[in-house]
Structure formats: C-alpha cells, structure tokens
C-alpha cells in the first residue's frame, strides 16, 4: 500500500512535467510562426527588399519598331509583380510610360501627356497632339 501513493505522486509529477514542456513547445511554435509571418509581410510590402528576378516574376522584352516615316524606336516592355511600364527610345529621347490598362493582346500606357496604345505588333504613340503609328520589326 505504501508504494501506491508514491506511484501516484510520481505519475502526477510526470504528468505535470510533460504538460509544462508541451506548453513551452506550443509557445515556441507560435513565436516561430509570428516571426515567419513578420518576415513574409516585410518582403511582400517592401519591393526594395526583393533582390532576385525570380522573386519579382520579371518579364523584360525589348523590340525594334519602325514608324511610317522610317523613324526607328526601341520599345521595352517591363512587367513585374509590382511594375508595368513601357520605355520608348526614339530620336535621342526616352519616355517611360506607366501601364493604365491591359487586355489579352495589348495595353495602354500614359505619362506626362505622352500616350501609347499597343495592339499585337502595332503601337500608336501620341505626343504633342500628334499620333505616330509604329510597327514591330522582325529580324530576317
């Protein structure tokens, strides 16, 4: 009979020790999850913290376009998770336009009064009230 209270006491102490260490493990897991969440939020909300092209889903395509009057232009379409722009280099000038609308085979861009409308291989560039029609050139 004397062994029974000692055995019960030992069982109770073992149960308490296991319960306490389980609580600590749960708290550690919760703390780790909070740290991971805080880290992910920091990366998602601060675009400057993204360093890899894979992380940004970078798509950067550059093409040569030609106007009806023979003027050549270099167009770069930049698309990431955060930015969608069109850079037009023509006649020693460079215009960086922000995408305002997009659809399956084209998009509209605009900034500082300069507008561009792309549809497949055609691009209409409007500056100073004049529209210049450009056509994509393919290498032969």
Short mmCIF file of C-alpha atoms in Angstrom, two decimals:
data_model
loop_
_atom_site.label_atom_id
_atom_site.label_comp_id
_atom_site.label_asym_id
_atom_site.label_seq_id
_atom_site.Cartn_x
_atom_site.Cartn_y
_atom_site.Cartn_z
CA UNK A 1 0.00 0.00 0.00
CA UNK A 2 2.85 2.39 0.74
CA UNK A 3 4.01 2.04 -2.87
CA UNK A 4 0.66 3.20 -4.29
CA UNK A 5 0.83 6.84 -3.01
CA UNK A 6 4.45 7.07 -4.14
CA UNK A 7 3.50 5.73 -7.59
CA UNK A 8 0.56 8.16 -7.83
CA UNK A 9 2.80 11.06 -6.79
CA UNK A 10 5.40 10.07 -9.38
CA UNK A 11 2.70 9.80 -12.07
CA UNK A 12 1.29 13.22 -11.16
CA UNK A 13 4.75 14.82 -11.27
CA UNK A 14 5.47 13.18 -14.64
CA UNK A 15 2.14 14.44 -16.00
CA UNK A 16 2.89 17.99 -14.86
CA UNK A 17 6.39 17.94 -16.37
CA UNK A 18 5.05 16.70 -19.71
CA UNK A 19 2.24 19.28 -19.66
CA UNK A 20 4.65 22.12 -18.91
CA UNK A 21 7.06 21.14 -21.66
CA UNK A 22 4.14 20.80 -24.09
CA UNK A 23 3.06 24.34 -23.25
CA UNK A 24 6.58 25.63 -23.87
CA UNK A 25 6.68 23.84 -27.24
CA UNK A 26 3.35 25.36 -28.22
CA UNK A 27 4.57 28.82 -27.25
CA UNK A 28 7.80 28.29 -29.20
CA UNK A 29 5.84 27.20 -32.28
CA UNK A 30 3.56 30.24 -32.00
CA UNK A 31 6.56 32.55 -31.64
CA UNK A 32 8.27 30.97 -34.66
CA UNK A 33 5.07 31.31 -36.72
CA UNK A 34 4.85 35.01 -35.77
CA UNK A 35 8.49 35.55 -36.79
CA UNK A 36 7.87 33.87 -40.15
CA UNK A 37 4.69 35.92 -40.68
CA UNK A 38 6.54 39.15 -39.86
CA UNK A 39 9.34 38.24 -42.26
CA UNK A 40 6.93 37.41 -45.08
CA UNK A 41 5.00 40.66 -44.57
CA UNK A 42 8.25 42.62 -44.73
CA UNK A 43 9.22 41.02 -48.04
CA UNK A 44 5.75 41.43 -49.53
CA UNK A 45 5.32 45.07 -48.56
CA UNK A 46 8.77 46.39 -49.35
CA UNK A 47 9.54 45.94 -53.02
CA UNK A 48 13.10 47.15 -52.45
CA UNK A 49 13.73 44.04 -50.37
CA UNK A 50 13.25 41.77 -53.37
CA UNK A 51 16.58 41.08 -54.99
CA UNK A 52 16.05 38.08 -57.24
CA UNK A 53 14.46 38.31 -60.68
CA UNK A 54 12.65 35.04 -59.95
CA UNK A 55 11.09 36.55 -56.81
CA UNK A 56 9.76 39.51 -58.83
CA UNK A 57 8.49 37.46 -61.80
CA UNK A 58 10.44 39.77 -64.08
CA UNK A 59 9.49 39.89 -67.73
CA UNK A 60 11.52 42.36 -69.78
CA UNK A 61 11.03 42.35 -73.57
CA UNK A 62 12.76 44.78 -75.96
CA UNK A 63 11.75 45.19 -79.61
CA UNK A 64 12.53 47.48 -82.54
CA UNK A 65 9.59 49.36 -84.05
CA UNK A 66 9.50 51.46 -87.21
CA UNK A 67 7.27 54.45 -87.96
CA UNK A 68 5.67 55.07 -91.35
CA UNK A 69 8.24 57.83 -92.00
CA UNK A 70 11.14 55.39 -91.35
CA UNK A 71 11.95 56.54 -87.81
CA UNK A 72 13.17 53.66 -85.65
CA UNK A 73 12.23 53.26 -82.00
CA UNK A 74 13.30 50.80 -79.33
CA UNK A 75 10.48 49.72 -77.04
CA UNK A 76 10.99 47.88 -73.78
CA UNK A 77 8.02 46.33 -72.03
CA UNK A 78 8.79 45.76 -68.34
CA UNK A 79 6.40 43.63 -66.33
CA UNK A 80 6.94 42.54 -62.74
CA UNK A 81 4.63 41.77 -59.86
CA UNK A 82 4.87 45.45 -58.92
CA UNK A 83 5.55 47.47 -62.08
CA UNK A 84 4.20 47.53 -65.65
CA UNK A 85 5.89 50.10 -67.88
CA UNK A 86 6.77 50.83 -71.47
CA UNK A 87 10.04 52.60 -72.28
CA UNK A 88 10.21 54.24 -75.72
CA UNK A 89 13.63 55.35 -77.03
CA UNK A 90 13.32 57.41 -80.19
CA UNK A 91 15.08 60.46 -81.70
CA UNK A 92 17.58 60.70 -78.80
CA UNK A 93 14.72 60.89 -76.29
CA UNK A 94 13.41 58.39 -73.78
CA UNK A 95 9.86 58.15 -72.45
CA UNK A 96 8.90 55.84 -69.59
CA UNK A 97 5.14 55.32 -69.56
CA UNK A 98 3.04 53.59 -66.90
CA UNK A 99 0.51 50.97 -67.92
CA UNK A 100 -3.05 52.23 -67.42
CA UNK A 101 -5.00 49.35 -68.95
CA UNK A 102 -4.26 45.85 -70.27
CA UNK A 103 -6.05 43.16 -72.27
CA UNK A 104 -5.13 39.86 -73.91
CA UNK A 105 -3.06 41.18 -76.86
CA UNK A 106 -2.24 44.76 -75.90
CA UNK A 107 -2.19 47.58 -73.39
CA UNK A 108 -2.48 51.34 -72.92
CA UNK A 109 0.30 53.44 -71.37
CA UNK A 110 0.50 57.09 -70.35
CA UNK A 111 2.68 59.59 -68.51
CA UNK A 112 3.19 63.35 -68.71
CA UNK A 113 0.88 63.78 -71.70
CA UNK A 114 2.53 61.03 -73.76
CA UNK A 115 0.23 58.12 -74.57
CA UNK A 116 0.82 54.74 -76.17
CA UNK A 117 -1.64 52.09 -77.27
CA UNK A 118 -0.22 48.68 -78.21
CA UNK A 119 -2.15 46.00 -80.05
CA UNK A 120 -0.20 42.92 -81.13
CA UNK A 121 2.63 44.27 -83.37
CA UNK A 122 1.23 47.81 -83.73
CA UNK A 123 1.78 50.75 -81.41
CA UNK A 124 0.23 54.20 -81.64
CA UNK A 125 2.33 56.81 -79.85
CA UNK A 126 0.66 60.17 -79.18
CA UNK A 127 2.77 63.21 -78.21
CA UNK A 128 2.01 66.91 -78.56
CA UNK A 129 -1.34 66.10 -80.16
CA UNK A 130 0.26 64.05 -82.96
CA UNK A 131 -0.06 60.29 -83.32
CA UNK A 132 2.80 58.28 -84.73
CA UNK A 133 1.99 54.76 -85.94
CA UNK A 134 4.74 52.22 -85.27
CA UNK A 135 5.07 48.61 -86.47
CA UNK A 136 7.23 45.94 -84.86
CA UNK A 137 10.22 44.89 -86.95
CA UNK A 138 11.34 41.28 -87.08
CA UNK A 139 14.91 40.18 -87.74
CA UNK A 140 15.36 38.44 -91.07
#
